[in-house]
Coordinates of N, CA and C and ligand atoms in Angstrom, one line a residue:
M1 N -2.6 6.8 24.7 CA -1.4 7.1 24.2 C -1.1 5.4 23.5
K2 N -0.1 5.7 22.2 CA 0.4 5.1 22.0 C 2.1 4.2 22.7
L3 N 2.1 3.6 23.3 CA 3.3 3.0 23.3 C 4.2 2.5 22.7
T4 N 5.7 3.1 22.9 CA 6.6 2.5 21.8 C 7.3 1.1 22.4
D5 N 8.1 0.7 21.5 CA 9.1 -0.8 21.6 C 9.9 -0.2 22.9
K6 N 10.0 0.4 23.0 CA 11.2 1.1 24.6 C 10.3 1.2 25.1
E7 N 9.2 1.6 25.3 CA 8.6 1.7 26.8 C 7.5 0.5 27.3
L8 N 7.6 -0.2 26.0 CA 6.7 -1.5 26.6 C 8.0 -2.5 27.4
L9 N 9.7 -2.3 26.4 CA 10.3 -3.1 27.6 C 10.5 -3.0 28.6
S10 N 10.7 -0.8 28.8 CA 10.9 -0.7 29.9 C 9.7 -1.2 31.3
M11 N 8.8 -1.7 30.5 CA 7.6 -1.9 31.9 C 8.2 -3.7 32.2
K12 N 9.2 -4.1 32.2 CA 9.5 -5.3 32.6 C 9.6 -5.5 34.1
S13 N 8.9 -6.4 34.6 CA 8.7 -6.4 36.1 C 8.2 -5.0 36.7
K14 N 7.9 -4.2 36.3 CA 7.1 -2.9 36.9 C 5.5 -2.7 36.9
A15 N 4.6 -3.6 35.5 CA 3.4 -3.7 35.6 C 3.1 -4.6 34.5
Q16 N 1.8 -5.2 34.9 CA 1.3 -6.3 33.9 C 0.8 -5.6 32.6
I17 N 1.4 -6.2 31.5 CA 0.9 -5.5 30.4 C -0.2 -6.8 29.9
P18 N -1.0 -5.7 29.6 CA -2.1 -6.8 28.9 C -2.4 -6.8 27.1
I19 N -2.2 -7.3 26.5 CA -2.7 -7.9 25.1 C -3.5 -8.7 24.9
L20 N -4.3 -8.0 23.5 CA -5.0 -9.0 23.0 C -4.6 -9.1 21.5
T21 N -5.7 -9.9 20.8 CA -5.2 -10.2 19.7 C -6.6 -8.8 18.6
A22 N -6.2 -8.8 17.5 CA -7.5 -8.2 16.8 C -7.3 -8.3 15.5
Y23 N -8.4 -8.4 15.0 CA -8.3 -8.6 13.0 C -9.1 -7.4 12.5
T24 N -9.7 -7.0 13.1 CA -11.1 -6.4 12.3 C -11.1 -4.8 12.9
T25 N -11.5 -3.6 12.2 CA -11.4 -2.4 12.7 C -12.7 -2.4 14.0
P26 N -13.7 -3.0 13.8 CA -14.7 -2.7 14.5 C -14.1 -3.4 16.2
I27 N -13.6 -4.6 16.2 CA -13.1 -5.4 17.4 C -12.2 -4.0 17.3
A28 N -11.0 -4.1 17.0 CA -9.8 -3.0 17.2 C -9.9 -1.5 18.1
R29 N -11.3 -0.7 17.4 CA -11.7 0.2 18.1 C -12.4 -0.1 19.2
C30 N -13.5 -1.5 20.0 CA -13.2 -1.5 21.0 C -11.9 -2.2 21.8
V31 N -11.4 -2.7 21.6 CA -10.2 -3.2 22.5 C -9.3 -1.8 23.0
E32 N -9.0 -0.8 21.6 CA -8.4 0.1 22.2 C -9.0 0.9 22.8
Q33 N -10.6 1.0 23.2 CA -11.5 2.1 23.9 C -11.4 1.1 25.3
A34 N -10.9 -0.1 25.7 CA -10.9 -0.5 26.9 C -9.9 -0.2 27.3
G35 N -8.9 -0.1 26.8 CA -7.3 -0.2 27.1 C -6.7 -1.3 27.5
V36 N -5.5 -1.3 26.1 CA -4.8 -2.7 26.1 C -3.1 -1.9 26.1
S37 N -2.3 -2.7 26.3 CA -0.9 -2.0 26.1 C -0.4 -2.4 24.3
A38 N -1.1 -3.3 24.1 CA -0.7 -3.4 22.4 C -1.7 -4.4 22.0
I39 N -1.8 -4.0 20.8 CA -2.7 -5.4 20.0 C -1.7 -6.0 19.1
L40 N -2.1 -7.4 19.2 CA -1.1 -8.7 18.3 C -2.4 -8.7 17.2
V41 N -2.2 -8.6 15.7 CA -2.9 -9.2 14.9 C -2.0 -10.3 14.4
G42 N -2.2 -11.1 15.4 CA -1.9 -12.6 15.1 C -2.2 -13.3 13.6
D43 N -1.4 -14.4 13.3 CA -1.6 -15.3 12.0 C -3.2 -16.2 12.8
T44 N -2.9 -16.4 14.0 CA -4.6 -16.6 14.7 C -5.7 -16.5 13.9
V45 N -5.5 -15.5 12.8 CA -6.5 -14.9 12.2 C -6.6 -16.2 11.3
G46 N -5.9 -16.7 11.0 CA -6.3 -17.9 9.9 C -7.3 -19.2 10.7
M47 N -7.4 -19.5 11.8 CA -8.0 -19.9 12.1 C -9.3 -19.4 12.8
V48 N -8.9 -18.7 13.7 CA -10.3 -18.2 14.0 C -11.3 -17.2 13.3
E49 N -10.6 -16.6 12.1 CA -11.5 -15.8 11.3 C -12.0 -16.3 9.8
M50 N -10.7 -17.0 9.9 CA -10.9 -17.5 8.1 C -11.1 -18.9 7.9
G51 N -11.3 -19.5 9.0 CA -11.8 -21.4 8.9 C -10.9 -22.4 8.3
F52 N -9.1 -21.8 8.3 CA -7.9 -22.7 8.1 C -8.0 -23.6 9.6
S53 N -7.6 -24.2 8.8 CA -7.0 -25.3 10.4 C -6.0 -25.2 10.7
S54 N -5.0 -24.2 9.9 CA -3.6 -24.0 10.8 C -3.3 -22.4 10.3
T55 N -2.5 -22.0 11.0 CA -1.8 -20.7 10.6 C -1.2 -21.0 9.4
R56 N -0.7 -21.9 9.1 CA 0.4 -21.9 8.0 C -0.6 -21.6 6.5
Y57 N -1.8 -21.5 6.6 CA -2.1 -21.0 5.5 C -2.6 -19.7 5.0
V58 N -2.0 -18.8 6.5 CA -2.0 -17.5 6.2 C -0.9 -16.7 5.7
T59 N -1.3 -15.8 4.1 CA -0.5 -15.2 3.5 C 0.2 -13.6 4.1
M60 N 1.2 -13.2 3.3 CA 1.1 -11.8 3.7 C 0.2 -11.0 2.9
E61 N -0.8 -11.5 2.3 CA -1.7 -10.3 1.8 C -2.1 -10.4 3.0
H62 N -2.9 -11.6 3.6 CA -4.0 -11.8 4.4 C -3.8 -10.9 5.8
M63 N -2.3 -10.9 5.8 CA -1.6 -10.0 7.3 C -1.9 -8.4 6.8
I64 N -1.4 -8.0 5.7 CA -1.5 -7.1 5.2 C -2.7 -6.7 5.3
Y65 N -3.8 -7.4 4.8 CA -5.3 -6.4 5.1 C -5.6 -6.4 7.1
H66 N -5.3 -7.5 7.3 CA -6.1 -7.4 8.8 C -5.2 -6.0 9.6
I67 N -3.8 -5.9 9.4 CA -3.3 -5.4 10.0 C -3.7 -3.4 9.9
G68 N -4.0 -3.7 8.1 CA -4.3 -2.0 7.7 C -5.9 -1.8 8.5
A69 N -7.3 -2.7 8.3 CA -8.2 -2.9 9.4 C -7.9 -2.5 10.7
V70 N -7.0 -3.5 11.4 CA -7.4 -3.2 12.7 C -6.5 -1.8 13.2
R71 N -5.3 -1.3 12.1 CA -4.8 0.0 12.5 C -6.2 1.6 12.1
R72 N -7.0 0.6 11.3 CA -8.0 1.9 10.9 C -9.0 1.8 12.5
G73 N -8.8 0.8 13.1 CA -9.8 1.0 13.9 C -9.1 1.8 15.2
A74 N -7.9 1.3 15.4 CA -6.8 1.4 16.8 C -5.9 2.3 16.7
P75 N -6.1 3.7 15.9 CA -4.8 4.5 15.4 C -4.2 4.9 17.0
D76 N -4.2 4.6 17.3 CA -3.9 4.9 19.2 C -3.0 3.9 20.1
T77 N -3.2 2.6 19.2 CA -2.2 1.5 20.2 C -1.6 0.7 19.2
H78 N -0.3 0.7 20.1 CA 0.8 -0.5 19.6 C 0.6 -1.8 19.2
I79 N 1.0 -1.6 17.6 CA -0.2 -3.1 16.8 C 1.1 -3.9 16.6
I80 N 1.5 -5.1 17.0 CA 2.4 -6.0 16.6 C 1.9 -6.6 15.3
G81 N 2.2 -6.8 14.5 CA 2.0 -7.4 13.4 C 2.9 -8.8 12.8
D82 N 2.1 -10.0 13.0 CA 2.8 -11.5 12.7 C 3.4 -11.7 11.4
M83 N 4.5 -12.3 11.5 CA 5.2 -12.0 10.4 C 4.3 -14.1 9.9
P84 N 4.1 -13.7 8.5 CA 3.3 -15.4 9.1 C 4.2 -16.6 8.2
F85 N 3.7 -17.6 8.0 CA 5.0 -18.5 7.7 C 5.6 -19.1 6.6
N86 N 6.4 -19.0 6.8 CA 7.8 -18.7 5.8 C 8.1 -17.3 5.2
S87 N 7.5 -16.7 5.8 CA 7.7 -15.2 5.5 C 8.9 -14.1 6.3
D88 N 9.5 -15.6 7.1 CA 10.7 -14.5 7.9 C 11.6 -15.9 7.7
L89 N 11.8 -16.3 7.1 CA 12.9 -17.4 7.1 C 14.2 -17.0 6.9
E90 N 14.5 -16.4 5.9 CA 16.2 -15.9 6.1 C 16.1 -14.3 6.1
P91 N 17.3 -13.6 6.5 CA 17.1 -12.0 6.9 C 16.9 -10.6 6.0
D92 N 16.7 -11.4 4.4 CA 16.7 -10.2 3.3 C 15.2 -10.3 3.2
S93 N 14.9 -11.4 2.8 CA 13.4 -11.7 2.6 C 12.6 -11.2 4.3
A94 N 12.7 -11.4 5.0 CA 12.5 -11.4 6.1 C 12.0 -9.5 6.1
L95 N 12.7 -8.9 5.9 CA 12.9 -7.4 6.0 C 12.1 -6.7 5.4
R96 N 11.8 -7.5 3.9 CA 10.9 -7.1 2.6 C 9.5 -7.2 3.3
N97 N 9.8 -8.1 3.8 CA 8.0 -8.7 4.5 C 7.7 -7.7 5.9
A98 N 8.5 -7.8 6.7 CA 8.2 -6.9 7.7 C 7.7 -5.5 7.6
R99 N 9.0 -5.1 6.3 CA 8.5 -3.4 6.1 C 7.3 -3.5 5.4
L100 N 6.7 -4.1 4.8 CA 5.4 -4.3 4.6 C 4.3 -4.7 5.3
L101 N 4.6 -4.9 6.2 CA 3.9 -5.1 7.8 C 3.6 -3.9 8.6
V102 N 4.9 -3.2 8.3 CA 5.2 -1.6 8.5 C 4.3 -1.1 8.1
E103 N 4.2 -0.8 6.2 CA 3.6 -0.1 5.6 C 2.5 -0.2 6.1
A104 N 1.7 -1.4 5.9 CA 0.2 -1.5 6.6 C -0.4 -0.8 7.8
G105 N 0.4 -0.6 9.1 CA 0.3 -0.3 9.6 C 0.9 -0.7 11.1
A106 N 1.7 -1.7 11.1 CA 2.2 -2.2 12.4 C 3.3 -1.5 13.2
D107 N 3.5 -1.6 14.3 CA 4.5 -0.7 15.0 C 6.1 -1.8 15.4
S108 N 5.5 -3.0 14.9 CA 6.6 -3.8 15.5 C 5.9 -5.1 14.6
V109 N 7.2 -6.5 14.7 CA 6.7 -7.9 13.9 C 6.8 -8.9 14.8
K110 N 6.0 -9.9 14.9 CA 6.2 -11.0 15.7 C 6.9 -12.1 15.0
L111 N 8.2 -13.0 15.4 CA 8.0 -14.3 14.6 C 8.3 -15.4 15.8
E112 N 8.1 -16.6 15.1 CA 8.4 -17.6 15.7 C 9.5 -18.3 15.5
G113 N 9.8 -19.3 16.8 CA 11.0 -19.6 16.3 C 12.3 -18.5 17.0
P114 N 13.5 -19.9 17.0 CA 14.8 -19.1 17.2 C 15.9 -18.7 16.0
K115 N 14.9 -17.7 15.8 CA 15.5 -16.9 14.4 C 16.4 -15.7 14.3
Y116 N 17.3 -16.3 15.1 CA 18.4 -15.4 15.7 C 18.7 -14.4 14.3
D117 N 19.4 -14.9 13.2 CA 20.3 -13.6 12.5 C 19.1 -13.0 12.0
V118 N 17.8 -13.2 12.4 CA 16.6 -12.4 11.3 C 15.9 -11.7 12.1
I119 N 16.4 -11.7 13.4 CA 15.8 -10.9 14.5 C 17.3 -9.8 14.7
R120 N 18.0 -10.2 14.3 CA 19.2 -9.2 14.3 C 19.0 -8.0 13.4
H121 N 18.7 -9.0 12.1 CA 19.1 -8.1 10.7 C 17.4 -7.0 10.9
L122 N 16.7 -7.0 11.4 CA 15.6 -6.4 11.3 C 15.8 -5.6 12.6
V123 N 16.3 -5.7 13.7 CA 16.4 -4.6 14.4 C 17.4 -3.7 14.1
A124 N 18.5 -4.6 13.6 CA 19.6 -3.4 12.6 C 18.6 -2.4 11.6
Q125 N 18.1 -3.2 10.8 CA 17.3 -1.9 10.2 C 16.1 -1.0 10.5
G126 N 15.9 -1.4 12.1 CA 15.0 -0.5 13.0 C 13.3 -0.7 12.0
I127 N 13.4 -1.9 12.9 CA 12.2 -3.0 13.1 C 11.9 -3.1 14.1
P128 N 11.2 -3.2 15.0 CA 11.2 -3.7 16.1 C 10.4 -5.1 16.3
V129 N 11.0 -5.9 16.9 CA 10.5 -7.5 16.9 C 10.6 -8.2 18.3
V130 N 9.1 -8.8 18.4 CA 8.6 -9.6 19.4 C 9.0 -11.0 19.1
G131 N 9.4 -11.7 19.8 CA 10.0 -13.4 19.9 C 9.0 -14.0 20.2
H132 N 9.0 -15.4 19.8 CA 8.2 -16.3 20.0 C 8.3 -17.3 20.3
T133 N 8.4 -18.1 21.9 CA 8.5 -19.5 21.9 C 7.7 -20.2 22.7
G134 N 8.4 -21.5 22.8 CA 7.1 -22.1 23.4 C 6.7 -23.2 22.3
L135 N 5.1 -23.3 22.3 CA 4.4 -23.9 21.6 C 4.6 -22.8 20.1
T136 N 5.2 -23.3 18.9 CA 4.7 -22.0 18.1 C 4.3 -22.9 16.9
P137 N 3.0 -22.8 16.8 CA 2.1 -23.2 15.8 C 2.0 -23.6 14.7
Q138 N 3.3 -22.8 13.7 CA 3.1 -22.5 12.4 C 4.2 -23.7 11.8
T139 N 5.2 -24.8 12.8 CA 5.7 -25.4 12.8 C 5.6 -26.7 14.0
A140 N 4.6 -26.4 14.7 CA 4.1 -27.5 15.8 C 3.2 -29.3 15.0
Q141 N 3.6 -29.7 15.8 CA 2.7 -31.2 14.8 C 1.5 -30.9 15.6
N142 N 1.0 -30.3 17.1 CA 0.0 -30.4 18.0 C 0.3 -29.3 19.2
F143 N -1.0 -29.6 19.5 CA -1.6 -28.0 20.2 C -1.2 -28.5 21.6
R144 N -0.5 -29.7 21.8 CA -0.2 -29.6 23.3 C 1.0 -29.5 23.8
Q145 N 1.3 -29.0 25.3 CA 2.0 -28.1 25.8 C 3.8 -28.7 25.8
V146 N 4.9 -27.4 25.8 CA 5.8 -28.1 25.6 C 6.5 -27.8 26.3
G147 N 7.8 -28.3 26.6 CA 8.9 -27.5 27.3 C 8.9 -28.5 28.6
K148 N 8.0 -29.6 28.8 CA 7.6 -30.6 30.1 C 9.0 -31.2 30.9
D149 N 9.9 -31.4 29.7 CA 11.0 -32.3 30.2 C 11.9 -31.4 30.4
A150 N 13.0 -32.0 30.9 CA 14.1 -31.1 31.6 C 15.5 -30.4 30.5
E151 N 15.2 -31.7 28.9 CA 15.8 -30.8 27.8 C 15.3 -30.1 26.7
D152 N 14.2 -30.6 26.9 CA 13.1 -29.4 26.5 C 12.7 -27.8 27.0
A153 N 12.7 -28.5 28.2 CA 12.5 -26.8 29.4 C 14.0 -25.7 29.0
R154 N 15.2 -26.4 28.8 CA 16.7 -26.1 28.8 C 16.5 -25.5 27.2
R155 N 16.5 -26.5 26.6 CA 16.1 -25.6 25.1 C 15.4 -24.5 25.1
L156 N 14.3 -24.1 25.3 CA 13.0 -23.2 25.5 C 13.8 -21.8 26.3
L157 N 14.6 -22.1 27.7 CA 15.4 -21.0 28.1 C 16.5 -20.1 27.1
Q158 N 17.0 -21.8 26.6 CA 18.2 -20.8 26.0 C 17.6 -20.3 24.9
D159 N 16.5 -21.1 24.2 CA 15.9 -19.5 22.9 C 15.5 -18.7 23.3
A160 N 14.8 -18.7 24.4 CA 14.3 -17.1 24.4 C 15.3 -16.0 25.2
M161 N 16.3 -16.7 26.0 CA 17.7 -16.0 26.2 C 18.4 -16.0 24.4
G162 N 18.7 -16.4 23.4 CA 18.9 -15.8 22.3 C 18.0 -14.9 21.9
I163 N 17.2 -15.1 22.0 CA 15.6 -14.4 21.7 C 16.2 -12.9 21.9
A164 N 16.1 -12.8 23.1 CA 16.7 -11.5 23.8 C 17.7 -10.9 23.3
D165 N 19.0 -11.8 23.2 CA 20.5 -11.6 23.2 C 20.8 -10.6 21.5
A166 N 19.4 -11.4 20.8 CA 19.4 -10.7 19.4 C 18.7 -9.4 19.0
G167 N 18.0 -9.2 19.8 CA 17.8 -8.0 20.2 C 16.1 -7.7 20.4
A168 N 15.3 -8.7 20.2 CA 13.7 -8.2 20.4 C 13.3 -7.5 21.6
F169 N 12.4 -7.0 21.6 CA 11.7 -5.9 22.9 C 11.2 -6.9 24.0
M170 N 10.2 -8.0 23.1 CA 9.9 -9.0 24.3 C 9.2 -10.3 23.5
V171 N 9.3 -11.4 24.4 CA 9.0 -12.4 23.9 C 7.8 -13.1 24.4
V172 N 6.5 -13.6 23.7 CA 6.1 -14.4 23.5 C 6.2 -16.1 24.2
L173 N 5.5 -16.3 25.4 CA 5.6 -17.7 25.5 C 4.6 -18.4 25.8
E174 N 4.4 -19.5 25.1 CA 3.1 -20.0 24.3 C 2.5 -21.5 25.0
H175 N 2.1 -21.6 25.6 CA 1.3 -23.1 26.6 C 3.3 -23.8 26.8
I176 N 3.6 -23.2 27.7 CA 4.7 -23.7 28.8 C 4.3 -24.3 30.2
P177 N 5.1 -25.1 30.8 CA 4.2 -25.1 32.1 C 4.7 -23.9 33.0
D178 N 3.8 -23.4 34.1 CA 4.0 -22.2 34.8 C 5.5 -22.0 35.4
S179 N 6.5 -23.1 36.0 CA 7.8 -22.5 36.4 C 8.6 -22.7 35.3
L180 N 8.5 -23.3 34.5 CA 9.6 -22.8 33.4 C 8.7 -21.4 33.0
A181 N 8.2 -20.6 33.0 CA 7.6 -19.4 32.5 C 8.5 -18.9 33.7
A182 N 8.2 -18.9 34.8 CA 8.7 -18.3 35.7 C 10.2 -17.8 35.8
R183 N 10.6 -19.3 35.2 CA 12.3 -19.3 35.1 C 12.5 -18.2 34.2
I184 N 12.3 -19.0 32.9 CA 12.4 -17.5 31.7 C 12.2 -16.4 31.7
T185 N 11.0 -16.3 32.7 CA 10.8 -14.5 33.2 C 12.2 -13.7 34.1
A186 N 12.2 -14.7 34.9 CA 13.7 -14.0 35.8 C 15.4 -14.0 35.4
G187 N 14.9 -15.0 33.8 CA 16.1 -15.0 33.2 C 16.5 -14.5 32.3
I188 N 15.7 -13.3 31.7 CA 15.9 -12.8 30.5 C 15.6 -10.9 31.1
P189 N 16.0 -10.2 30.3 CA 15.9 -8.9 30.2 C 14.7 -8.2 29.4
I190 N 14.1 -9.3 28.8 CA 12.8 -8.8 27.6 C 11.5 -8.8 28.5
P191 N 10.5 -7.8 28.9 CA 9.5 -9.0 29.2 C 8.9 -10.0 28.3
T192 N 8.2 -11.0 29.1 CA 7.6 -12.1 28.7 C 6.0 -11.8 28.8
I193 N 5.6 -12.6 27.5 CA 4.3 -12.3 27.6 C 3.5 -13.9 27.4
G194 N 2.9 -14.2 28.4 CA 2.6 -15.6 28.7 C 0.7 -15.6 27.7
I195 N 0.8 -17.0 27.4 CA -0.3 -17.3 26.5 C -0.5 -18.6 27.3
G196 N -1.2 -19.2 28.1 CA -1.3 -20.8 28.8 C 0.3 -20.8 28.9
A197 N 0.9 -19.7 30.0 CA 2.3 -19.8 30.9 C 2.1 -19.5 32.0
G198 N 0.9 -19.5 33.0 CA 0.7 -18.8 34.4 C 1.1 -17.4 34.5
T199 N 1.4 -17.1 35.9 CA 1.0 -15.7 36.0 C 1.9 -14.9 36.1
D200 N 3.4 -15.3 35.9 CA 4.2 -15.1 36.7 C 5.3 -14.5 35.9
C201 N 4.3 -14.5 34.0 CA 5.0 -13.3 33.3 C 5.0 -12.4 33.0
D202 N 5.7 -11.3 32.7 CA 5.4 -9.9 32.1 C 4.6 -9.4 32.0
G203 N 3.5 -10.3 31.4 CA 2.2 -9.9 30.3 C 1.2 -10.7 29.8
Q204 N 0.5 -10.8 29.4 CA -0.7 -11.8 29.0 C -0.6 -11.4 27.8
V205 N -1.5 -12.5 26.6 CA -2.1 -12.5 25.3 C -2.7 -13.6 25.4
L206 N -3.7 -12.7 24.9 CA -5.2 -13.8 24.6 C -5.9 -13.2 23.1
V207 N -6.5 -14.4 22.8 CA -7.1 -14.1 21.3 C -8.6 -13.7 21.6
I208 N -8.8 -12.5 20.7 CA -10.1 -12.3 20.9 C -11.2 -13.0 21.2
N209 N -11.1 -13.6 20.2 CA -12.4 -14.6 19.8 C -12.7 -15.6 21.1
D210 N -11.4 -15.9 21.5 CA -11.2 -16.8 23.0 C -11.8 -16.1 24.1
A211 N -11.8 -14.8 24.1 CA -11.4 -14.1 25.1 C -13.2 -13.2 25.1
I212 N -14.0 -13.2 24.0 CA -15.6 -12.9 24.0 C -16.4 -14.5 23.7
G213 N -16.1 -15.1 23.4 CA -16.6 -16.9 23.8 C -17.4 -16.6 22.1
M214 N -16.3 -16.2 21.1 CA -16.7 -16.6 19.7 C -16.0 -18.2 19.2
G215 N -17.2 -18.6 18.6 CA -16.8 -20.1 18.4 C -17.0 -20.9 19.4
E216 N -16.1 -22.6 18.9 CA -17.6 -23.4 19.6 C -16.6 -24.2 20.9
A217 N -15.2 -24.1 20.4 CA -14.2 -24.5 21.8 C -12.9 -23.9 21.7
W218 N -12.6 -24.1 23.1 CA -11.8 -22.8 22.9 C -10.7 -23.6 24.0
P219 N -9.4 -23.1 23.7 CA -8.0 -23.4 24.3 C -8.1 -23.7 26.2
P220 N -7.9 -25.1 26.4 CA -7.8 -24.5 28.2 C -7.6 -23.7 28.6
F221 N -6.4 -23.3 28.4 CA -5.8 -22.1 28.8 C -6.6 -20.7 28.8
S222 N -7.1 -20.9 28.0 CA -8.0 -19.0 27.5 C -8.8 -18.9 28.3
R223 N -10.1 -18.3 28.6 CA -10.7 -17.9 29.8 C -11.6 -17.0 28.4
Q224 N -13.1 -17.1 29.2 CA -14.2 -16.7 28.2 C -14.8 -15.3 29.3
Y225 N -14.6 -14.4 28.6 CA -15.4 -13.2 29.5 C -16.6 -13.0 29.2
A226 N -17.3 -13.6 27.9 CA -18.3 -13.0 27.4 C -18.9 -14.3 26.5
Y227 N -19.8 -14.6 26.0 CA -20.0 -15.8 25.4 C -20.7 -14.7 24.0
V228 N -20.5 -14.1 23.1 CA -20.8 -13.4 22.0 C -21.4 -14.6 20.9
G229 N -20.7 -15.7 20.5 CA -21.1 -16.7 19.5 C -22.7 -16.7 20.2
Q230 N -23.2 -16.8 21.3 CA -24.7 -17.6 21.5 C -25.7 -15.9 21.4
T231 N -24.6 -14.9 21.5 CA -25.5 -13.5 21.8 C -26.0 -13.5 20.4
I232 N -25.1 -13.8 19.5 CA -25.2 -13.4 17.8 C -26.5 -14.3 17.7
I233 N -26.6 -15.9 17.9 CA -27.2 -16.8 18.1 C -28.6 -16.3 18.3
D234 N -28.6 -16.1 18.9 CA -30.0 -15.5 20.1 C -30.3 -14.4 19.3
A235 N -30.2 -13.0 18.8 CA -30.3 -12.0 18.1 C -30.5 -12.9 16.7
T236 N -30.2 -13.7 16.2 CA -30.2 -13.9 14.6 C -31.8 -14.5 14.8
R237 N -31.9 -15.4 15.9 CA -33.2 -16.4 16.5 C -34.0 -15.5 16.0
S238 N -34.2 -14.3 16.7 CA -34.9 -13.5 17.0 C -35.1 -13.0 15.5
Y239 N -35.0 -12.3 15.2 CA -34.7 -11.8 13.7 C -35.8 -12.8 12.8
V240 N -35.3 -14.0 13.2 CA -35.6 -15.0 12.1 C -37.3 -14.9 12.5
E241 N -37.5 -15.3 13.8 CA -38.9 -15.7 14.6 C -40.0 -14.1 14.0
Q242 N -39.2 -12.8 13.8 CA -40.1 -11.8 13.7 C -40.4 -11.9 12.7
V243 N -39.5 -12.2 11.5 CA -39.6 -11.9 10.1 C -40.8 -13.0 9.7
E244 N -40.7 -14.3 10.2 CA -41.6 -15.1 10.1 C -43.1 -14.7 10.1
A245 N -43.2 -14.0 11.6 CA -44.6 -13.7 11.9 C -44.6 -12.4 11.4
R246 N -44.0 -11.8 10.6 CA -44.7 -10.6 10.0 C -44.9 -9.3 11.1
T247 N -44.1 -9.8 12.2 CA -43.8 -8.2 13.0 C -42.3 -7.8 12.8
F248 N -42.2 -7.8 12.0 CA -40.7 -7.2 11.9 C -40.6 -6.2 10.7
K249 N -40.8 -5.1 10.7 CA -40.4 -4.3 9.6 C -39.6 -3.1 9.7
Ligands
KIV301 O1 -1.1 -15.6 16.1 C1 -1.1 -15.7 17.5 O2 -2.2 -14.8 17.8 C2 -0.3 -15.6 18.6 C3 -0.8 -15.6 19.4 C4 -1.5 -17.2 20.0 C5 0.1 -15.3 20.6 O3 0.5 -15.9 17.8

């Protein structure tokens, strides 16, 4: 059953909210079948599926393509579509772009940083918004943990409060100290979804490629539940061997 933004919001402090990313139809099918509360079509697609060195290279066209693919695989799951770099800078253009993501199949959109005016505008126009603070890869200089000193921690707490005040129904907290994530979670009325933010958030989001062990290296805060990359290598080697030995037909 597809959860609405209001149902996800009402899960604050009541249930843990499991979210995974997905970018393609077959993976979306599996993820829906396994039962997640929502799927994030994140702009991480640029790094884990398209070979870019940064999410900054992801475009609206890429996001529309991948959101459509995920919607076809997961018709009954809430889909959060990521607003790509620079697509959400000011309210009117952000609204135009957010509408394109919704047309492609998203139920809500996620945007990085304390863009309160944009969030307010999208929500006023009926587009549910997920905020994102902590490490925000579109503008970060590196992928190190943030919020470690008192001033940075205060700023992130304020950002999360501002994002909630502006009308977001959920907020992602990325790569911040567990204790700060716990403070933010206790201090705001909307669910917090952690990635590298400890166990005290209201939910967790994990990049699917990290979860299934696709790729060569994974963030230290991620977890591998399988090693699908190795399975593909092994299967391919067996195929190559059989063809070369003329035992495959
Ligand atoms: O793009 C993405 O997948 C994300 C998650 C890492 C939260 O923003």
